[in-house]
Amino acid sequence: AHNLVRRYRLDPKGATFEAHRPEGETTTEFFASADNWTRPVQIRTGPDGALYVVDMYRSVIEHTRWIPADRLAKLDPRLGDTMGRIYRVFPRGTKLRPVRDLTQLDGPALVAALDTPNGTTRDIVHQMLLLRKDQADSEPLAKLAASNKLPAVRVQALSVLDGIGGLTSPLLLQALEDPDAHVRRHAVRLCEPRLATTPELADACLKLTHDPEAAVR
């Protein structure tokens, strides 16, 4: 309903986060407009690394059900429905990543494309690997899950393996001892359907009950 985008910094706090306005930005906004039709409704990171801000740009955003009939008779609730905008935001002088055509990659190259700090690209690759459901992808995915330097890549590789039926107990046991709390936490989630039949996984999860960062309950 507002005409702005406010930026917060998320700082880890146990299993969750605390949001703070960054120093130097307490009296300004990341994005603000004096145009009261401006309605920023979504922000996504693109595969090129830029931020994409979706501006619905509408005169009225309230559902007509909640507008009194006499007031509604004087309004055009569709006004502006052809005028939406998308802003592409990135720092001056920054060279954005090239956007790859992932549909042209074979299995090994697609798995390798999961190794990126860009979450949007990882999500697209994740979806494509699930659609392929090729067991030949399991071995390179296991290598990513076991030893990739980025915790987010390790988590996503574990999740893809789970989705294609290639996730093994030894890999989960290793993930439960991962130095990164996010990986340990997701490993517990992935263990859940196996706990009744795999005692070693249940025992390893129980050891995390006092892990404040993994927050196993």
PDB file of C-alpha atoms in Angstrom, residues 20-186:
ATOM      1  CA  HIS A  20      18.087  -3.634  11.633  1.00  0.00           C
ATOM      2  CA  ARG A  21      18.122  -0.541   9.496  1.00  0.00           C
ATOM      3  CA  PRO A  22      21.753  -0.089   8.359  1.00  0.00           C
ATOM      4  CA  GLU A  23      23.731   2.777   9.838  1.00  0.00           C
ATOM      5  CA  GLY A  24      23.436   5.823   7.606  1.00  0.00           C
ATOM      6  CA  GLU A  25      20.047   4.756   6.228  1.00  0.00           C
ATOM      7  CA  THR A  26      17.783   5.557   9.164  1.00  0.00           C
ATOM      8  CA  THR A  27      16.404   8.709   7.533  1.00  0.00           C
ATOM      9  CA  THR A  28      16.334   7.546   3.907  1.00  0.00           C
ATOM     10  CA  GLU A  29      14.719   4.737   1.977  1.00  0.00           C
ATOM     11  CA  PHE A  30      16.147   2.318  -0.575  1.00  0.00           C
ATOM     12  CA  PHE A  31      13.356   3.317  -2.970  1.00  0.00           C
ATOM     13  CA  ALA A  32      10.733   6.036  -2.522  1.00  0.00           C
ATOM     14  CA  SER A  33       8.362   7.902  -4.800  1.00  0.00           C
ATOM     15  CA  ALA A  34       6.120  10.933  -4.483  1.00  0.00           C
ATOM     16  CA  ASP A  35       3.854   9.353  -7.130  1.00  0.00           C
ATOM     17  CA  ASN A  36       1.044   7.782  -5.134  1.00  0.00           C
ATOM     18  CA  TRP A  37       0.327   5.287  -7.932  1.00  0.00           C
ATOM     19  CA  THR A  38       3.717   3.679  -7.334  1.00  0.00           C
ATOM     20  CA  ARG A  39       3.153   0.287  -5.708  1.00  0.00           C
ATOM     21  CA  PRO A  40       6.361  -1.765  -5.316  1.00  0.00           C
ATOM     22  CA  VAL A  41       5.044  -5.253  -4.625  1.00  0.00           C
ATOM     23  CA  GLN A  42       8.005  -7.602  -5.081  1.00  0.00           C
ATOM     24  CA  ILE A  43      11.803  -7.700  -5.207  1.00  0.00           C
ATOM     25  CA  ARG A  44      13.843 -10.527  -6.710  1.00  0.00           C
ATOM     26  CA  THR A  45      17.515 -11.086  -7.353  1.00  0.00           C
ATOM     27  CA  GLY A  46      17.996 -11.792 -11.040  1.00  0.00           C
ATOM     28  CA  PRO A  47      20.384 -14.405 -12.457  1.00  0.00           C
ATOM     29  CA  ASP A  48      22.601 -11.478 -13.497  1.00  0.00           C
ATOM     30  CA  GLY A  49      22.958 -10.329  -9.866  1.00  0.00           C
ATOM     31  CA  ALA A  50      20.807  -7.207 -10.216  1.00  0.00           C
ATOM     32  CA  LEU A  51      17.764  -6.497  -8.034  1.00  0.00           C
ATOM     33  CA  TYR A  52      14.459  -6.397  -9.899  1.00  0.00           C
ATOM     34  CA  VAL A  53      11.766  -4.263  -8.261  1.00  0.00           C
ATOM     35  CA  VAL A  54       8.233  -4.894  -9.522  1.00  0.00           C
ATOM     36  CA  ASP A  55       6.054  -1.781  -9.430  1.00  0.00           C
ATOM     37  CA  MET A  56       2.388  -2.717  -9.940  1.00  0.00           C
ATOM     38  CA  TYR A  57       1.593   1.001 -10.537  1.00  0.00           C
ATOM     39  CA  ARG A  58      -2.130   1.289  -9.905  1.00  0.00           C
ATOM     40  CA  SER A  59      -4.451   4.034  -8.750  1.00  0.00           C
ATOM     41  CA  VAL A  60      -6.480   1.693  -6.538  1.00  0.00           C
ATOM     42  CA  ILE A  61      -5.151  -1.468  -4.900  1.00  0.00           C
ATOM     43  CA  GLU A  62      -7.974  -2.126  -2.446  1.00  0.00           C
ATOM     44  CA  HIS A  63     -10.293  -4.998  -3.385  1.00  0.00           C
ATOM     45  CA  THR A  64     -13.615  -3.634  -4.594  1.00  0.00           C
ATOM     46  CA  ARG A  65     -15.389  -5.697  -1.931  1.00  0.00           C
ATOM     47  CA  TRP A  66     -13.996  -3.396   0.739  1.00  0.00           C
ATOM     48  CA  ILE A  67     -14.797  -0.092  -0.986  1.00  0.00           C
ATOM     49  CA  PRO A  68     -18.161   1.497  -0.119  1.00  0.00           C
ATOM     50  CA  ALA A  69     -20.542   1.433  -3.082  1.00  0.00           C
ATOM     51  CA  ASP A  70     -20.935   5.225  -3.253  1.00  0.00           C
ATOM     52  CA  ARG A  71     -17.151   5.651  -3.309  1.00  0.00           C
ATOM     53  CA  LEU A  72     -16.679   2.830  -5.814  1.00  0.00           C
ATOM     54  CA  ALA A  73     -19.137   4.490  -8.202  1.00  0.00           C
ATOM     55  CA  LYS A  74     -16.678   7.387  -8.557  1.00  0.00           C
ATOM     56  CA  LEU A  75     -13.581   5.208  -9.085  1.00  0.00           C
ATOM     57  CA  ASP A  76     -12.091   3.209 -11.910  1.00  0.00           C
ATOM     58  CA  PRO A  77     -10.541   0.286  -9.962  1.00  0.00           C
ATOM     59  CA  ARG A  78      -8.643  -0.854 -13.082  1.00  0.00           C
ATOM     60  CA  LEU A  79      -6.969   2.496 -13.682  1.00  0.00           C
ATOM     61  CA  GLY A  80      -3.284   1.927 -14.380  1.00  0.00           C
ATOM     62  CA  ASP A  81      -3.538  -1.786 -15.217  1.00  0.00           C
ATOM     63  CA  THR A  82      -1.465  -1.299 -18.388  1.00  0.00           C
ATOM     64  CA  MET A  83       1.234   0.800 -16.726  1.00  0.00           C
ATOM     65  CA  GLY A  84       3.250  -1.560 -14.479  1.00  0.00           C
ATOM     66  CA  ARG A  85       7.043  -1.236 -14.405  1.00  0.00           C
ATOM     67  CA  ILE A  86      10.074  -3.298 -13.476  1.00  0.00           C
ATOM     68  CA  TYR A  87      13.170  -1.522 -12.206  1.00  0.00           C
ATOM     69  CA  ARG A  88      16.559  -3.169 -12.644  1.00  0.00           C
ATOM     70  CA  VAL A  89      18.827  -1.943  -9.846  1.00  0.00           C
ATOM     71  CA  PHE A  90      22.582  -2.433  -9.519  1.00  0.00           C
ATOM     72  CA  PRO A  91      25.560  -0.330  -8.340  1.00  0.00           C
ATOM     73  CA  ARG A  92      27.215   2.046 -10.778  1.00  0.00           C
ATOM     74  CA  GLY A  93      30.277   0.536 -12.399  1.00  0.00           C
ATOM     75  CA  THR A  94      29.220  -3.022 -11.580  1.00  0.00           C
ATOM     76  CA  LYS A  95      29.618  -5.660 -14.258  1.00  0.00           C
ATOM     77  CA  LEU A  96      26.632  -7.963 -14.068  1.00  0.00           C
ATOM     78  CA  ARG A  97      26.885 -11.701 -14.623  1.00  0.00           C
ATOM     79  CA  PRO A  98      26.015 -13.003 -18.088  1.00  0.00           C
ATOM     80  CA  VAL A  99      22.679 -14.847 -18.095  1.00  0.00           C
ATOM     81  CA  ARG A 100      23.220 -18.391 -19.305  1.00  0.00           C
ATOM     82  CA  ASP A 101      20.733 -20.430 -21.298  1.00  0.00           C
ATOM     83  CA  LEU A 102      20.497 -23.317 -18.853  1.00  0.00           C
ATOM     84  CA  THR A 103      18.295 -25.324 -21.219  1.00  0.00           C
ATOM     85  CA  GLN A 104      21.329 -25.944 -23.427  1.00  0.00           C
ATOM     86  CA  LEU A 105      23.353 -27.673 -20.681  1.00  0.00           C
ATOM     87  CA  ASP A 106      23.795 -31.421 -20.376  1.00  0.00           C
ATOM     88  CA  GLY A 107      23.571 -33.213 -17.026  1.00  0.00           C
ATOM     89  CA  PRO A 108      27.125 -32.651 -15.728  1.00  0.00           C
ATOM     90  CA  ALA A 109      27.126 -29.011 -16.819  1.00  0.00           C
ATOM     91  CA  LEU A 110      23.717 -28.449 -15.214  1.00  0.00           C
ATOM     92  CA  VAL A 111      24.910 -29.890 -11.904  1.00  0.00           C
ATOM     93  CA  ALA A 112      28.014 -27.701 -12.121  1.00  0.00           C
ATOM     94  CA  ALA A 113      25.755 -24.656 -12.657  1.00  0.00           C
ATOM     95  CA  LEU A 114      24.361 -25.246  -9.162  1.00  0.00           C
ATOM     96  CA  ASP A 115      27.716 -24.027  -7.836  1.00  0.00           C
ATOM     97  CA  THR A 116      26.915 -20.313  -7.756  1.00  0.00           C
ATOM     98  CA  PRO A 117      26.234 -17.703  -5.051  1.00  0.00           C
ATOM     99  CA  ASN A 118      23.188 -16.580  -7.069  1.00  0.00           C
ATOM    100  CA  GLY A 119      20.108 -18.068  -5.423  1.00  0.00           C
ATOM    101  CA  THR A 120      17.815 -17.479  -8.395  1.00  0.00           C
ATOM    102  CA  THR A 121      20.099 -19.462 -10.689  1.00  0.00           C
ATOM    103  CA  ARG A 122      20.361 -22.241  -8.113  1.00  0.00           C
ATOM    104  CA  ASP A 123      16.573 -22.446  -7.850  1.00  0.00           C
ATOM    105  CA  ILE A 124      16.187 -22.728 -11.628  1.00  0.00           C
ATOM    106  CA  VAL A 125      18.890 -25.406 -11.841  1.00  0.00           C
ATOM    107  CA  HIS A 126      17.286 -27.210  -8.892  1.00  0.00           C
ATOM    108  CA  GLN A 127      13.954 -27.331 -10.700  1.00  0.00           C
ATOM    109  CA  MET A 128      15.530 -28.567 -13.926  1.00  0.00           C
ATOM    110  CA  LEU A 129      17.428 -31.327 -12.135  1.00  0.00           C
ATOM    111  CA  LEU A 130      14.232 -32.477 -10.436  1.00  0.00           C
ATOM    112  CA  LEU A 131      12.471 -32.615 -13.801  1.00  0.00           C
ATOM    113  CA  ARG A 132      15.366 -34.667 -15.244  1.00  0.00           C
ATOM    114  CA  LYS A 133      15.408 -37.056 -12.272  1.00  0.00           C
ATOM    115  CA  ASP A 134      18.542 -38.678 -13.673  1.00  0.00           C
ATOM    116  CA  GLN A 135      20.401 -40.894 -11.207  1.00  0.00           C
ATOM    117  CA  ALA A 136      23.607 -40.158 -13.122  1.00  0.00           C
ATOM    118  CA  ASP A 137      23.466 -36.702 -11.517  1.00  0.00           C
ATOM    119  CA  SER A 138      23.720 -38.180  -8.012  1.00  0.00           C
ATOM    120  CA  GLU A 139      27.503 -38.565  -7.877  1.00  0.00           C
ATOM    121  CA  PRO A 140      28.442 -34.995  -8.877  1.00  0.00           C
ATOM    122  CA  LEU A 141      25.647 -33.664  -6.643  1.00  0.00           C
ATOM    123  CA  ALA A 142      27.038 -35.663  -3.719  1.00  0.00           C
ATOM    124  CA  LYS A 143      30.426 -34.043  -4.263  1.00  0.00           C
ATOM    125  CA  LEU A 144      28.827 -30.591  -4.122  1.00  0.00           C
ATOM    126  CA  ALA A 145      26.894 -31.519  -0.983  1.00  0.00           C
ATOM    127  CA  ALA A 146      29.964 -32.884   0.758  1.00  0.00           C
ATOM    128  CA  SER A 147      32.642 -30.347  -0.007  1.00  0.00           C
ATOM    129  CA  ASN A 148      31.443 -27.207  -1.788  1.00  0.00           C
ATOM    130  CA  LYS A 149      32.754 -24.031  -0.143  1.00  0.00           C
ATOM    131  CA  LEU A 150      29.322 -22.326  -0.147  1.00  0.00           C
ATOM    132  CA  PRO A 151      26.898 -23.564   2.546  1.00  0.00           C
ATOM    133  CA  ALA A 152      23.922 -22.572   0.377  1.00  0.00           C
ATOM    134  CA  VAL A 153      25.196 -24.815  -2.431  1.00  0.00           C
ATOM    135  CA  ARG A 154      25.685 -27.712   0.004  1.00  0.00           C
ATOM    136  CA  VAL A 155      22.101 -27.291   1.244  1.00  0.00           C
ATOM    137  CA  GLN A 156      20.670 -27.126  -2.253  1.00  0.00           C
ATOM    138  CA  ALA A 157      22.659 -30.121  -3.486  1.00  0.00           C
ATOM    139  CA  LEU A 158      21.333 -32.155  -0.534  1.00  0.00           C
ATOM    140  CA  SER A 159      17.786 -31.084  -1.370  1.00  0.00           C
ATOM    141  CA  VAL A 160      18.154 -31.996  -5.057  1.00  0.00           C
ATOM    142  CA  LEU A 161      19.536 -35.408  -4.095  1.00  0.00           C
ATOM    143  CA  ASP A 162      16.538 -35.907  -1.830  1.00  0.00           C
ATOM    144  CA  GLY A 163      14.208 -34.962  -4.690  1.00  0.00           C
ATOM    145  CA  ILE A 164      15.742 -37.405  -7.185  1.00  0.00           C
ATOM    146  CA  GLY A 165      16.089 -40.258  -4.703  1.00  0.00           C
ATOM    147  CA  GLY A 166      19.874 -40.109  -4.482  1.00  0.00           C
ATOM    148  CA  LEU A 167      20.370 -38.943  -0.884  1.00  0.00           C
ATOM    149  CA  THR A 168      22.318 -41.443   1.231  1.00  0.00           C
ATOM    150  CA  SER A 169      22.615 -41.891   4.976  1.00  0.00           C
ATOM    151  CA  PRO A 170      26.420 -41.368   4.999  1.00  0.00           C
ATOM    152  CA  LEU A 171      25.948 -38.025   3.266  1.00  0.00           C
ATOM    153  CA  LEU A 172      23.278 -37.006   5.780  1.00  0.00           C
ATOM    154  CA  LEU A 173      25.502 -38.034   8.686  1.00  0.00           C
ATOM    155  CA  GLN A 174      28.239 -35.811   7.295  1.00  0.00           C
ATOM    156  CA  ALA A 175      25.781 -32.936   6.821  1.00  0.00           C
ATOM    157  CA  LEU A 176      24.609 -33.249  10.435  1.00  0.00           C
ATOM    158  CA  GLU A 177      28.178 -32.409  11.466  1.00  0.00           C
ATOM    159  CA  ASP A 178      28.642 -29.633   8.923  1.00  0.00           C
ATOM    160  CA  PRO A 179      30.393 -26.529  10.315  1.00  0.00           C
ATOM    161  CA  ASP A 180      27.537 -24.342   9.064  1.00  0.00           C
ATOM    162  CA  ALA A 181      24.340 -24.300  11.140  1.00  0.00           C
ATOM    163  CA  HIS A 182      22.100 -23.845   8.109  1.00  0.00           C
ATOM    164  CA  VAL A 183      23.380 -27.087   6.600  1.00  0.00           C
ATOM    165  CA  ARG A 184      22.923 -28.952   9.899  1.00  0.00           C
ATOM    166  CA  ARG A 185      19.384 -27.612  10.243  1.00  0.00           C
ATOM    167  CA  HIS A 186      18.376 -28.679   6.738  1.00  0.00           C
TER     168      HIS A 186
END
